[in-house]
């Protein structure tokens, strides 16, 4: 039996290994909010352009809102046989509203659909990281003000060097975070163009309004070239690179000053562990775990640059980040 969602030309289903390769729902289920938002914008545009009826568009929007509520309430059943988030949503939509659900995919391909979803997801992640970094900067600046006159040793090559203030030390990381935020902001500007409407690779004969969907989804403009659009994953690389630098910078703020042999600053004991063999040894594992995240991000972004793929890891939505297939994805 062929895959009922796309296998009309096939007389039998794919091998089990191909089903495993194609299924991405364990990962791209994280794109559900973006997929539903993009579908609602697409349906509204189709109705405005007279491509589908306003009645169908209304049913589609209501059905998508129902699916969003089901997912967020933990009541939605994701099906591996449906491969990805797009077909899981569309299949459930058909159950809810019937034949009108099939009209949602008019003038759209999974190629521009996933590119749109993924850009929206990455943009949301950038905004979340930026907000966290802004809060981090505020806390550091407040502590720096409290300790504007608190003297501590400055270190060079991990050796005590010149005297500085603890406030001055903390403000160094405020500056690092500012550069981190700047890199993420730059990446956000470049990714903020809408892929929706380029379809598989060369557009569509339907009279779509790409500017309308771009505006509805908060993009600055539609992308300019359809071939580039379905192949582009530069925005993933840029964001991963910026995130890797951020992951390297952030834990440095407490690495040297809180080391036991030169401890001008004492971390809250709730952030430490006692050694299992040397019980007098205090271990700040969280700092090392956070610091280790930087090389991990760097390694995975390097793999993506070289191979076009990130080694899969459970729960990682980035792992299928390249290529025009489901979730890039």
PDB file of C-alpha atoms in Angstrom:
ATOM      1  CA  UNK A   1       0.000   0.000   0.000  1.00  0.00           C
ATOM      2  CA  UNK A   2       1.381   3.435  -0.907  1.00  0.00           C
ATOM      3  CA  UNK A   3       1.708   6.354   1.465  1.00  0.00           C
ATOM      4  CA  UNK A   4      -1.798   7.793   1.377  1.00  0.00           C
ATOM      5  CA  UNK A   5      -0.538  11.364   1.803  1.00  0.00           C
ATOM      6  CA  UNK A   6       1.767  11.511  -1.211  1.00  0.00           C
ATOM      7  CA  UNK A   7       2.227   8.065  -2.780  1.00  0.00           C
ATOM      8  CA  UNK A   8      -0.346   8.166  -5.555  1.00  0.00           C
ATOM      9  CA  UNK A   9       2.146   6.872  -8.121  1.00  0.00           C
ATOM     10  CA  UNK A  10       3.287   3.978  -5.938  1.00  0.00           C
ATOM     11  CA  UNK A  11       1.662   0.566  -5.717  1.00  0.00           C
ATOM     12  CA  UNK A  12       3.353  -0.349  -2.442  1.00  0.00           C
ATOM     13  CA  UNK A  13       4.592   1.393   0.649  1.00  0.00           C
ATOM     14  CA  UNK A  14       8.206   2.336   1.374  1.00  0.00           C
ATOM     15  CA  UNK A  15      10.639   0.055   3.179  1.00  0.00           C
ATOM     16  CA  UNK A  16      10.693   0.390   6.935  1.00  0.00           C
ATOM     17  CA  UNK A  17      14.150   1.965   6.816  1.00  0.00           C
ATOM     18  CA  UNK A  18      12.874   4.661   4.458  1.00  0.00           C
ATOM     19  CA  UNK A  19       9.969   5.357   6.788  1.00  0.00           C
ATOM     20  CA  UNK A  20      12.480   5.846   9.614  1.00  0.00           C
ATOM     21  CA  UNK A  21      14.583   8.188   7.474  1.00  0.00           C
ATOM     22  CA  UNK A  22      11.615  10.248   6.277  1.00  0.00           C
ATOM     23  CA  UNK A  23       9.803  10.569   9.603  1.00  0.00           C
ATOM     24  CA  UNK A  24      10.780  13.748  11.421  1.00  0.00           C
ATOM     25  CA  UNK A  25       7.789  14.273  13.690  1.00  0.00           C
ATOM     26  CA  UNK A  26       9.806  13.609  16.868  1.00  0.00           C
ATOM     27  CA  UNK A  27      11.783  16.726  16.006  1.00  0.00           C
ATOM     28  CA  UNK A  28       9.627  19.066  13.959  1.00  0.00           C
ATOM     29  CA  UNK A  29       6.643  18.729  16.274  1.00  0.00           C
ATOM     30  CA  UNK A  30       8.321  21.698  17.991  1.00  0.00           C
ATOM     31  CA  UNK A  31       7.333  23.788  14.956  1.00  0.00           C
ATOM     32  CA  UNK A  32       3.607  23.385  15.552  1.00  0.00           C
ATOM     33  CA  UNK A  33       2.919  27.001  16.510  1.00  0.00           C
ATOM     34  CA  UNK A  34       4.778  28.320  13.483  1.00  0.00           C
ATOM     35  CA  UNK A  35       3.179  25.796  11.130  1.00  0.00           C
ATOM     36  CA  UNK A  36      -0.311  26.716  12.280  1.00  0.00           C
ATOM     37  CA  UNK A  37       0.376  30.470  12.127  1.00  0.00           C
ATOM     38  CA  UNK A  38       1.740  30.175   8.582  1.00  0.00           C
ATOM     39  CA  UNK A  39      -1.226  28.055   7.486  1.00  0.00           C
ATOM     40  CA  UNK A  40      -3.706  30.579   8.874  1.00  0.00           C
ATOM     41  CA  UNK A  41      -1.949  33.402   7.026  1.00  0.00           C
ATOM     42  CA  UNK A  42      -1.900  31.348   3.820  1.00  0.00           C
ATOM     43  CA  UNK A  43      -5.611  30.488   4.061  1.00  0.00           C
ATOM     44  CA  UNK A  44      -6.544  34.138   4.667  1.00  0.00           C
ATOM     45  CA  UNK A  45      -4.532  35.163   1.598  1.00  0.00           C
ATOM     46  CA  UNK A  46      -6.123  32.466  -0.572  1.00  0.00           C
ATOM     47  CA  UNK A  47      -9.576  33.730   0.400  1.00  0.00           C
ATOM     48  CA  UNK A  48      -8.688  37.373  -0.255  1.00  0.00           C
ATOM     49  CA  UNK A  49      -7.363  36.458  -3.687  1.00  0.00           C
ATOM     50  CA  UNK A  50     -10.524  34.480  -4.505  1.00  0.00           C
ATOM     51  CA  UNK A  51      -8.589  31.218  -4.766  1.00  0.00           C
ATOM     52  CA  UNK A  52     -10.703  29.553  -2.071  1.00  0.00           C
ATOM     53  CA  UNK A  53     -14.007  30.661  -0.599  1.00  0.00           C
ATOM     54  CA  UNK A  54     -14.176  32.767   2.535  1.00  0.00           C
ATOM     55  CA  UNK A  55     -16.357  30.052   4.047  1.00  0.00           C
ATOM     56  CA  UNK A  56     -13.608  27.481   3.561  1.00  0.00           C
ATOM     57  CA  UNK A  57     -11.011  29.911   4.921  1.00  0.00           C
ATOM     58  CA  UNK A  58     -13.130  30.412   8.031  1.00  0.00           C
ATOM     59  CA  UNK A  59     -13.446  26.660   8.572  1.00  0.00           C
ATOM     60  CA  UNK A  60      -9.705  26.218   8.091  1.00  0.00           C
ATOM     61  CA  UNK A  61      -8.847  28.960  10.593  1.00  0.00           C
ATOM     62  CA  UNK A  62     -11.259  27.560  13.181  1.00  0.00           C
ATOM     63  CA  UNK A  63      -9.933  24.042  12.677  1.00  0.00           C
ATOM     64  CA  UNK A  64      -6.337  25.186  13.031  1.00  0.00           C
ATOM     65  CA  UNK A  65      -7.187  27.020  16.247  1.00  0.00           C
ATOM     66  CA  UNK A  66      -8.738  23.802  17.558  1.00  0.00           C
ATOM     67  CA  UNK A  67      -5.581  21.855  16.691  1.00  0.00           C
ATOM     68  CA  UNK A  68      -3.414  24.462  18.411  1.00  0.00           C
ATOM     69  CA  UNK A  69      -5.518  24.110  21.555  1.00  0.00           C
ATOM     70  CA  UNK A  70      -5.293  20.319  21.401  1.00  0.00           C
ATOM     71  CA  UNK A  71      -1.507  20.360  21.075  1.00  0.00           C
ATOM     72  CA  UNK A  72      -1.025  22.857  23.885  1.00  0.00           C
ATOM     73  CA  UNK A  73      -3.372  20.857  26.122  1.00  0.00           C
ATOM     74  CA  UNK A  74      -1.438  17.657  25.408  1.00  0.00           C
ATOM     75  CA  UNK A  75      -4.456  16.060  23.727  1.00  0.00           C
ATOM     76  CA  UNK A  76      -3.102  15.875  20.179  1.00  0.00           C
ATOM     77  CA  UNK A  77      -1.923  12.495  18.914  1.00  0.00           C
ATOM     78  CA  UNK A  78       1.197  12.880  16.752  1.00  0.00           C
ATOM     79  CA  UNK A  79       1.430  10.011  14.257  1.00  0.00           C
ATOM     80  CA  UNK A  80       4.783   8.817  12.983  1.00  0.00           C
ATOM     81  CA  UNK A  81       3.145   7.374   9.863  1.00  0.00           C
ATOM     82  CA  UNK A  82       2.286  10.941   8.808  1.00  0.00           C
ATOM     83  CA  UNK A  83       5.994  11.792   8.844  1.00  0.00           C
ATOM     84  CA  UNK A  84       6.079  15.466   9.798  1.00  0.00           C
ATOM     85  CA  UNK A  85       4.270  18.311  11.519  1.00  0.00           C
ATOM     86  CA  UNK A  86       2.692  19.526   8.271  1.00  0.00           C
ATOM     87  CA  UNK A  87       0.899  16.283   7.464  1.00  0.00           C
ATOM     88  CA  UNK A  88      -0.021  15.650  11.081  1.00  0.00           C
ATOM     89  CA  UNK A  89      -1.765  19.023  11.217  1.00  0.00           C
ATOM     90  CA  UNK A  90      -3.406  18.664   7.804  1.00  0.00           C
ATOM     91  CA  UNK A  91      -4.638  15.139   8.573  1.00  0.00           C
ATOM     92  CA  UNK A  92      -6.255  16.274  11.819  1.00  0.00           C
ATOM     93  CA  UNK A  93      -7.712  19.294  10.034  1.00  0.00           C
ATOM     94  CA  UNK A  94      -9.407  16.962   7.537  1.00  0.00           C
ATOM     95  CA  UNK A  95     -10.922  15.026  10.422  1.00  0.00           C
ATOM     96  CA  UNK A  96     -12.293  18.238  11.914  1.00  0.00           C
ATOM     97  CA  UNK A  97     -13.611  20.122   8.873  1.00  0.00           C
ATOM     98  CA  UNK A  98     -13.731  17.638   6.007  1.00  0.00           C
ATOM     99  CA  UNK A  99     -12.934  18.423   2.334  1.00  0.00           C
ATOM    100  CA  UNK A 100     -12.208  22.117   2.971  1.00  0.00           C
ATOM    101  CA  UNK A 101      -8.956  21.025   4.651  1.00  0.00           C
ATOM    102  CA  UNK A 102      -7.576  19.837   1.318  1.00  0.00           C
ATOM    103  CA  UNK A 103      -7.813  23.363  -0.097  1.00  0.00           C
ATOM    104  CA  UNK A 104      -5.349  24.711   2.447  1.00  0.00           C
ATOM    105  CA  UNK A 105      -2.434  23.297   0.464  1.00  0.00           C
ATOM    106  CA  UNK A 106      -3.461  25.145  -2.703  1.00  0.00           C
ATOM    107  CA  UNK A 107      -0.545  27.181  -4.124  1.00  0.00           C
ATOM    108  CA  UNK A 108       1.825  25.803  -1.502  1.00  0.00           C
ATOM    109  CA  UNK A 109       4.478  23.092  -1.276  1.00  0.00           C
ATOM    110  CA  UNK A 110       6.107  21.498   1.728  1.00  0.00           C
ATOM    111  CA  UNK A 111       9.277  23.184   0.465  1.00  0.00           C
ATOM    112  CA  UNK A 112       8.129  26.752   1.064  1.00  0.00           C
ATOM    113  CA  UNK A 113       6.028  25.620   4.013  1.00  0.00           C
ATOM    114  CA  UNK A 114       8.959  24.196   5.962  1.00  0.00           C
ATOM    115  CA  UNK A 115      11.231  27.088   5.037  1.00  0.00           C
ATOM    116  CA  UNK A 116       8.611  29.456   6.432  1.00  0.00           C
ATOM    117  CA  UNK A 117       8.024  27.428   9.589  1.00  0.00           C
ATOM    118  CA  UNK A 118      11.720  27.072  10.266  1.00  0.00           C
ATOM    119  CA  UNK A 119      12.440  30.771   9.781  1.00  0.00           C
ATOM    120  CA  UNK A 120       9.616  31.642  12.152  1.00  0.00           C
ATOM    121  CA  UNK A 121      10.922  29.152  14.725  1.00  0.00           C
ATOM    122  CA  UNK A 122      14.507  30.406  14.505  1.00  0.00           C
ATOM    123  CA  UNK A 123      13.280  34.003  14.742  1.00  0.00           C
ATOM    124  CA  UNK A 124      11.313  33.160  17.888  1.00  0.00           C
ATOM    125  CA  UNK A 125      14.380  31.465  19.379  1.00  0.00           C
ATOM    126  CA  UNK A 126      16.536  34.497  18.590  1.00  0.00           C
ATOM    127  CA  UNK A 127      14.018  36.749  20.321  1.00  0.00           C
ATOM    128  CA  UNK A 128      13.956  34.464  23.375  1.00  0.00           C
ATOM    129  CA  UNK A 129      17.769  34.368  23.594  1.00  0.00           C
ATOM    130  CA  UNK A 130      17.954  38.133  23.168  1.00  0.00           C
ATOM    131  CA  UNK A 131      15.490  38.608  26.019  1.00  0.00           C
ATOM    132  CA  UNK A 132      17.513  36.291  28.256  1.00  0.00           C
ATOM    133  CA  UNK A 133      20.746  38.107  27.410  1.00  0.00           C
ATOM    134  CA  UNK A 134      19.138  41.476  28.125  1.00  0.00           C
ATOM    135  CA  UNK A 135      18.070  40.234  31.569  1.00  0.00           C
ATOM    136  CA  UNK A 136      21.583  38.831  32.120  1.00  0.00           C
ATOM    137  CA  UNK A 137      23.073  42.237  31.263  1.00  0.00           C
ATOM    138  CA  UNK A 138      20.740  44.027  33.675  1.00  0.00           C
ATOM    139  CA  UNK A 139      21.669  41.725  36.564  1.00  0.00           C
ATOM    140  CA  UNK A 140      25.385  42.098  35.849  1.00  0.00           C
ATOM    141  CA  UNK A 141      25.100  45.884  35.600  1.00  0.00           C
ATOM    142  CA  UNK A 142      23.221  46.069  38.905  1.00  0.00           C
ATOM    143  CA  UNK A 143      25.863  43.927  40.632  1.00  0.00           C
ATOM    144  CA  UNK A 144      28.619  45.973  39.011  1.00  0.00           C
ATOM    145  CA  UNK A 145      27.128  49.143  40.481  1.00  0.00           C
ATOM    146  CA  UNK A 146      26.984  47.539  43.942  1.00  0.00           C
ATOM    147  CA  UNK A 147      30.631  46.560  43.647  1.00  0.00           C
ATOM    148  CA  UNK A 148      32.021  49.621  41.909  1.00  0.00           C
ATOM    149  CA  UNK A 149      34.610  49.978  44.695  1.00  0.00           C
ATOM    150  CA  UNK A 150      35.125  46.293  45.552  1.00  0.00           C
ATOM    151  CA  UNK A 151      38.760  45.532  44.794  1.00  0.00           C
ATOM    152  CA  UNK A 152      39.764  42.164  43.365  1.00  0.00           C
ATOM    153  CA  UNK A 153      42.797  40.788  41.530  1.00  0.00           C
ATOM    154  CA  UNK A 154      42.724  40.937  37.763  1.00  0.00           C
ATOM    155  CA  UNK A 155      44.036  37.860  35.984  1.00  0.00           C
ATOM    156  CA  UNK A 156      46.128  37.389  32.884  1.00  0.00           C
ATOM    157  CA  UNK A 157      47.081  33.891  31.694  1.00  0.00           C
ATOM    158  CA  UNK A 158      45.207  32.668  34.784  1.00  0.00           C
ATOM    159  CA  UNK A 159      47.707  34.406  37.055  1.00  0.00           C
ATOM    160  CA  UNK A 160      47.119  37.275  39.429  1.00  0.00           C
ATOM    161  CA  UNK A 161      48.105  40.515  37.716  1.00  0.00           C
ATOM    162  CA  UNK A 162      46.779  44.034  38.351  1.00  0.00           C
ATOM    163  CA  UNK A 163      44.114  45.088  40.837  1.00  0.00           C
ATOM    164  CA  UNK A 164      40.688  45.850  39.376  1.00  0.00           C
ATOM    165  CA  UNK A 165      37.207  46.180  40.836  1.00  0.00           C
ATOM    166  CA  UNK A 166      34.639  43.424  40.812  1.00  0.00           C
ATOM    167  CA  UNK A 167      32.261  45.863  39.134  1.00  0.00           C
ATOM    168  CA  UNK A 168      34.735  46.391  36.297  1.00  0.00           C
ATOM    169  CA  UNK A 169      35.092  42.631  35.936  1.00  0.00           C
ATOM    170  CA  UNK A 170      31.322  42.151  35.657  1.00  0.00           C
ATOM    171  CA  UNK A 171      30.942  44.912  33.099  1.00  0.00           C
ATOM    172  CA  UNK A 172      33.307  43.019  30.783  1.00  0.00           C
ATOM    173  CA  UNK A 173      30.576  40.405  30.413  1.00  0.00           C
ATOM    174  CA  UNK A 174      27.950  43.071  29.798  1.00  0.00           C
ATOM    175  CA  UNK A 175      30.054  44.082  26.790  1.00  0.00           C
ATOM    176  CA  UNK A 176      30.383  40.472  25.614  1.00  0.00           C
ATOM    177  CA  UNK A 177      26.626  40.010  25.863  1.00  0.00           C
ATOM    178  CA  UNK A 178      26.105  43.186  23.841  1.00  0.00           C
ATOM    179  CA  UNK A 179      28.182  41.733  21.016  1.00  0.00           C
ATOM    180  CA  UNK A 180      26.308  38.431  21.322  1.00  0.00           C
ATOM    181  CA  UNK A 181      23.012  40.279  20.989  1.00  0.00           C
ATOM    182  CA  UNK A 182      24.346  42.221  18.027  1.00  0.00           C
ATOM    183  CA  UNK A 183      25.284  39.040  16.156  1.00  0.00           C
ATOM    184  CA  UNK A 184      21.851  37.552  16.800  1.00  0.00           C
ATOM    185  CA  UNK A 185      20.170  40.783  15.679  1.00  0.00           C
ATOM    186  CA  UNK A 186      22.168  40.725  12.449  1.00  0.00           C
ATOM    187  CA  UNK A 187      21.125  37.132  11.799  1.00  0.00           C
ATOM    188  CA  UNK A 188      17.506  38.043  12.491  1.00  0.00           C
ATOM    189  CA  UNK A 189      17.547  40.870   9.935  1.00  0.00           C
ATOM    190  CA  UNK A 190      18.831  38.575   7.200  1.00  0.00           C
ATOM    191  CA  UNK A 191      16.412  35.733   7.911  1.00  0.00           C
ATOM    192  CA  UNK A 192      13.344  37.961   8.139  1.00  0.00           C
ATOM    193  CA  UNK A 193      12.137  37.476   4.561  1.00  0.00           C
ATOM    194  CA  UNK A 194       9.130  35.286   3.817  1.00  0.00           C
ATOM    195  CA  UNK A 195       9.540  32.090   1.746  1.00  0.00           C
ATOM    196  CA  UNK A 196       5.785  31.490   1.551  1.00  0.00           C
ATOM    197  CA  UNK A 197       4.481  31.490  -2.016  1.00  0.00           C
ATOM    198  CA  UNK A 198       7.520  30.190  -3.877  1.00  0.00           C
ATOM    199  CA  UNK A 199       5.976  26.697  -3.696  1.00  0.00           C
ATOM    200  CA  UNK A 200       8.236  23.761  -4.670  1.00  0.00           C
ATOM    201  CA  UNK A 201      10.933  25.839  -6.358  1.00  0.00           C
ATOM    202  CA  UNK A 202       9.518  28.023  -9.161  1.00  0.00           C
ATOM    203  CA  UNK A 203       6.410  29.693  -7.774  1.00  0.00           C
ATOM    204  CA  UNK A 204       2.802  28.943  -8.638  1.00  0.00           C
ATOM    205  CA  UNK A 205       0.326  29.862 -11.366  1.00  0.00           C
ATOM    206  CA  UNK A 206      -2.231  30.904  -8.742  1.00  0.00           C
ATOM    207  CA  UNK A 207      -2.444  34.683  -8.179  1.00  0.00           C
ATOM    208  CA  UNK A 208      -0.985  34.629  -4.663  1.00  0.00           C
ATOM    209  CA  UNK A 209      -0.165  37.754  -2.677  1.00  0.00           C
ATOM    210  CA  UNK A 210       3.210  37.048  -1.077  1.00  0.00           C
ATOM    211  CA  UNK A 211       3.425  40.525   0.421  1.00  0.00           C
ATOM    212  CA  UNK A 212       0.189  39.889   2.335  1.00  0.00           C
ATOM    213  CA  UNK A 213       1.409  36.678   3.964  1.00  0.00           C
ATOM    214  CA  UNK A 214       4.824  38.210   4.658  1.00  0.00           C
ATOM    215  CA  UNK A 215       3.200  41.100   6.523  1.00  0.00           C
ATOM    216  CA  UNK A 216       0.802  38.816   8.408  1.00  0.00           C
ATOM    217  CA  UNK A 217       3.720  36.741   9.700  1.00  0.00           C
ATOM    218  CA  UNK A 218       5.904  39.691  10.670  1.00  0.00           C
ATOM    219  CA  UNK A 219       8.436  39.350   7.857  1.00  0.00           C
ATOM    220  CA  UNK A 220       9.974  42.473   6.349  1.00  0.00           C
ATOM    221  CA  UNK A 221       9.331  41.371   2.761  1.00  0.00           C
ATOM    222  CA  UNK A 222       9.010  38.239   0.593  1.00  0.00           C
ATOM    223  CA  UNK A 223      12.216  36.563  -0.564  1.00  0.00           C
ATOM    224  CA  UNK A 224      13.407  37.613  -4.017  1.00  0.00           C
ATOM    225  CA  UNK A 225      14.463  34.364  -5.706  1.00  0.00           C
ATOM    226  CA  UNK A 226      12.457  31.150  -5.473  1.00  0.00           C
ATOM    227  CA  UNK A 227      15.363  28.774  -6.129  1.00  0.00           C
ATOM    228  CA  UNK A 228      17.476  30.370  -3.440  1.00  0.00           C
ATOM    229  CA  UNK A 229      14.511  30.395  -1.068  1.00  0.00           C
ATOM    230  CA  UNK A 230      13.860  26.654  -0.950  1.00  0.00           C
ATOM    231  CA  UNK A 231      17.578  25.856  -0.643  1.00  0.00           C
ATOM    232  CA  UNK A 232      18.561  28.566   1.845  1.00  0.00           C
ATOM    233  CA  UNK A 233      19.585  27.456   5.309  1.00  0.00           C
ATOM    234  CA  UNK A 234      22.181  30.199   5.799  1.00  0.00           C
ATOM    235  CA  UNK A 235      20.016  31.611   8.559  1.00  0.00           C
ATOM    236  CA  UNK A 236      20.471  28.384  10.532  1.00  0.00           C
ATOM    237  CA  UNK A 237      24.245  28.540  10.229  1.00  0.00           C
ATOM    238  CA  UNK A 238      24.351  32.184  11.226  1.00  0.00           C
ATOM    239  CA  UNK A 239      22.177  31.629  14.263  1.00  0.00           C
ATOM    240  CA  UNK A 240      24.093  28.530  15.347  1.00  0.00           C
ATOM    241  CA  UNK A 241      27.376  30.394  15.017  1.00  0.00           C
ATOM    242  CA  UNK A 242      26.069  33.315  17.069  1.00  0.00           C
ATOM    243  CA  UNK A 243      24.624  30.940  19.664  1.00  0.00           C
ATOM    244  CA  UNK A 244      27.905  29.022  19.902  1.00  0.00           C
ATOM    245  CA  UNK A 245      29.823  32.225  20.615  1.00  0.00           C
ATOM    246  CA  UNK A 246      27.224  33.193  23.208  1.00  0.00           C
ATOM    247  CA  UNK A 247      27.502  29.767  24.843  1.00  0.00           C
ATOM    248  CA  UNK A 248      31.260  30.264  25.038  1.00  0.00           C
ATOM    249  CA  UNK A 249      31.055  33.786  26.467  1.00  0.00           C
ATOM    250  CA  UNK A 250      28.326  33.398  29.072  1.00  0.00           C
ATOM    251  CA  UNK A 251      29.896  30.924  31.562  1.00  0.00           C
ATOM    252  CA  UNK A 252      33.220  32.778  31.527  1.00  0.00           C
ATOM    253  CA  UNK A 253      31.743  35.420  33.818  1.00  0.00           C
ATOM    254  CA  UNK A 254      32.231  33.214  36.886  1.00  0.00           C
ATOM    255  CA  UNK A 255      34.996  30.808  35.920  1.00  0.00           C
ATOM    256  CA  UNK A 256      38.125  32.533  37.242  1.00  0.00           C
ATOM    257  CA  UNK A 257      36.837  34.710  40.125  1.00  0.00           C
ATOM    258  CA  UNK A 258      35.136  31.767  41.840  1.00  0.00           C
ATOM    259  CA  UNK A 259      38.017  29.290  41.540  1.00  0.00           C
ATOM    260  CA  UNK A 260      39.020  28.001  45.010  1.00  0.00           C
ATOM    261  CA  UNK A 261      42.723  28.963  44.762  1.00  0.00           C
ATOM    262  CA  UNK A 262      41.890  32.602  43.979  1.00  0.00           C
ATOM    263  CA  UNK A 263      38.418  33.226  45.281  1.00  0.00           C
ATOM    264  CA  UNK A 264      37.640  36.918  45.597  1.00  0.00           C
ATOM    265  CA  UNK A 265      34.017  35.955  44.916  1.00  0.00           C
ATOM    266  CA  UNK A 266      32.063  33.167  46.594  1.00  0.00           C
ATOM    267  CA  UNK A 267      29.176  31.575  44.740  1.00  0.00           C
ATOM    268  CA  UNK A 268      26.019  30.553  46.565  1.00  0.00           C
ATOM    269  CA  UNK A 269      26.667  27.097  48.034  1.00  0.00           C
ATOM    270  CA  UNK A 270      23.446  25.864  46.443  1.00  0.00           C
ATOM    271  CA  UNK A 271      25.342  26.062  43.146  1.00  0.00           C
ATOM    272  CA  UNK A 272      28.146  23.751  44.330  1.00  0.00           C
ATOM    273  CA  UNK A 273      28.676  20.052  45.009  1.00  0.00           C
ATOM    274  CA  UNK A 274      30.962  18.275  47.438  1.00  0.00           C
ATOM    275  CA  UNK A 275      33.565  15.876  46.065  1.00  0.00           C
ATOM    276  CA  UNK A 276      32.770  12.169  46.479  1.00  0.00           C
ATOM    277  CA  UNK A 277      36.325  11.177  47.450  1.00  0.00           C
ATOM    278  CA  UNK A 278      37.896  14.435  48.607  1.00  0.00           C
ATOM    279  CA  UNK A 279      35.070  15.705  50.780  1.00  0.00           C
ATOM    280  CA  UNK A 280      36.720  19.075  51.374  1.00  0.00           C
ATOM    281  CA  UNK A 281      36.551  19.704  47.625  1.00  0.00           C
ATOM    282  CA  UNK A 282      33.763  21.963  46.429  1.00  0.00           C
ATOM    283  CA  UNK A 283      32.754  21.393  42.826  1.00  0.00           C
ATOM    284  CA  UNK A 284      30.789  23.856  40.721  1.00  0.00           C
ATOM    285  CA  UNK A 285      29.635  21.331  38.111  1.00  0.00           C
ATOM    286  CA  UNK A 286      27.020  23.660  36.703  1.00  0.00           C
ATOM    287  CA  UNK A 287      29.726  26.059  35.529  1.00  0.00           C
ATOM    288  CA  UNK A 288      31.594  23.295  33.741  1.00  0.00           C
ATOM    289  CA  UNK A 289      28.396  21.932  32.220  1.00  0.00           C
ATOM    290  CA  UNK A 290      27.483  25.358  30.887  1.00  0.00           C
ATOM    291  CA  UNK A 291      31.027  25.919  29.654  1.00  0.00           C
ATOM    292  CA  UNK A 292      30.978  22.538  27.884  1.00  0.00           C
ATOM    293  CA  UNK A 293      27.870  23.552  25.969  1.00  0.00           C
ATOM    294  CA  UNK A 294      29.923  25.998  23.909  1.00  0.00           C
ATOM    295  CA  UNK A 295      32.196  23.402  22.257  1.00  0.00           C
ATOM    296  CA  UNK A 296      29.145  21.177  21.681  1.00  0.00           C
ATOM    297  CA  UNK A 297      27.362  23.973  19.815  1.00  0.00           C
ATOM    298  CA  UNK A 298      30.536  24.792  17.894  1.00  0.00           C
ATOM    299  CA  UNK A 299      31.008  21.157  16.908  1.00  0.00           C
ATOM    300  CA  UNK A 300      27.447  20.781  15.740  1.00  0.00           C
ATOM    301  CA  UNK A 301      27.503  24.026  13.741  1.00  0.00           C
ATOM    302  CA  UNK A 302      30.799  22.928  12.140  1.00  0.00           C
ATOM    303  CA  UNK A 303      29.189  19.625  11.150  1.00  0.00           C
ATOM    304  CA  UNK A 304      26.355  21.541   9.555  1.00  0.00           C
ATOM    305  CA  UNK A 305      28.744  23.773   7.606  1.00  0.00           C
ATOM    306  CA  UNK A 306      30.775  20.824   6.316  1.00  0.00           C
ATOM    307  CA  UNK A 307      28.121  18.164   5.784  1.00  0.00           C
ATOM    308  CA  UNK A 308      24.913  20.112   5.444  1.00  0.00           C
ATOM    309  CA  UNK A 309      23.563  18.018   8.333  1.00  0.00           C
ATOM    310  CA  UNK A 310      23.772  18.123  12.104  1.00  0.00           C
ATOM    311  CA  UNK A 311      24.277  14.764  13.876  1.00  0.00           C
ATOM    312  CA  UNK A 312      20.839  13.866  15.279  1.00  0.00           C
ATOM    313  CA  UNK A 313      20.231  14.080  18.986  1.00  0.00           C
ATOM    314  CA  UNK A 314      16.978  13.373  20.785  1.00  0.00           C
ATOM    315  CA  UNK A 315      14.719  16.412  20.995  1.00  0.00           C
ATOM    316  CA  UNK A 316      16.907  18.469  18.673  1.00  0.00           C
ATOM    317  CA  UNK A 317      14.861  20.365  16.099  1.00  0.00           C
ATOM    318  CA  UNK A 318      18.039  21.542  14.355  1.00  0.00           C
ATOM    319  CA  UNK A 319      19.139  18.090  13.213  1.00  0.00           C
ATOM    320  CA  UNK A 320      17.432  18.204   9.837  1.00  0.00           C
ATOM    321  CA  UNK A 321      18.294  21.806   9.212  1.00  0.00           C
ATOM    322  CA  UNK A 322      19.372  21.578   5.573  1.00  0.00           C
ATOM    323  CA  UNK A 323      17.649  20.620   2.353  1.00  0.00           C
ATOM    324  CA  UNK A 324      14.226  21.412   0.958  1.00  0.00           C
ATOM    325  CA  UNK A 325      12.528  18.345   2.435  1.00  0.00           C
ATOM    326  CA  UNK A 326      10.302  18.179   5.527  1.00  0.00           C
ATOM    327  CA  UNK A 327      11.767  20.308   8.343  1.00  0.00           C
ATOM    328  CA  UNK A 328      14.619  21.369   6.090  1.00  0.00           C
ATOM    329  CA  UNK A 329      14.621  20.430   7.710  1.00  0.00           C
TER     330      UNK A 329
END
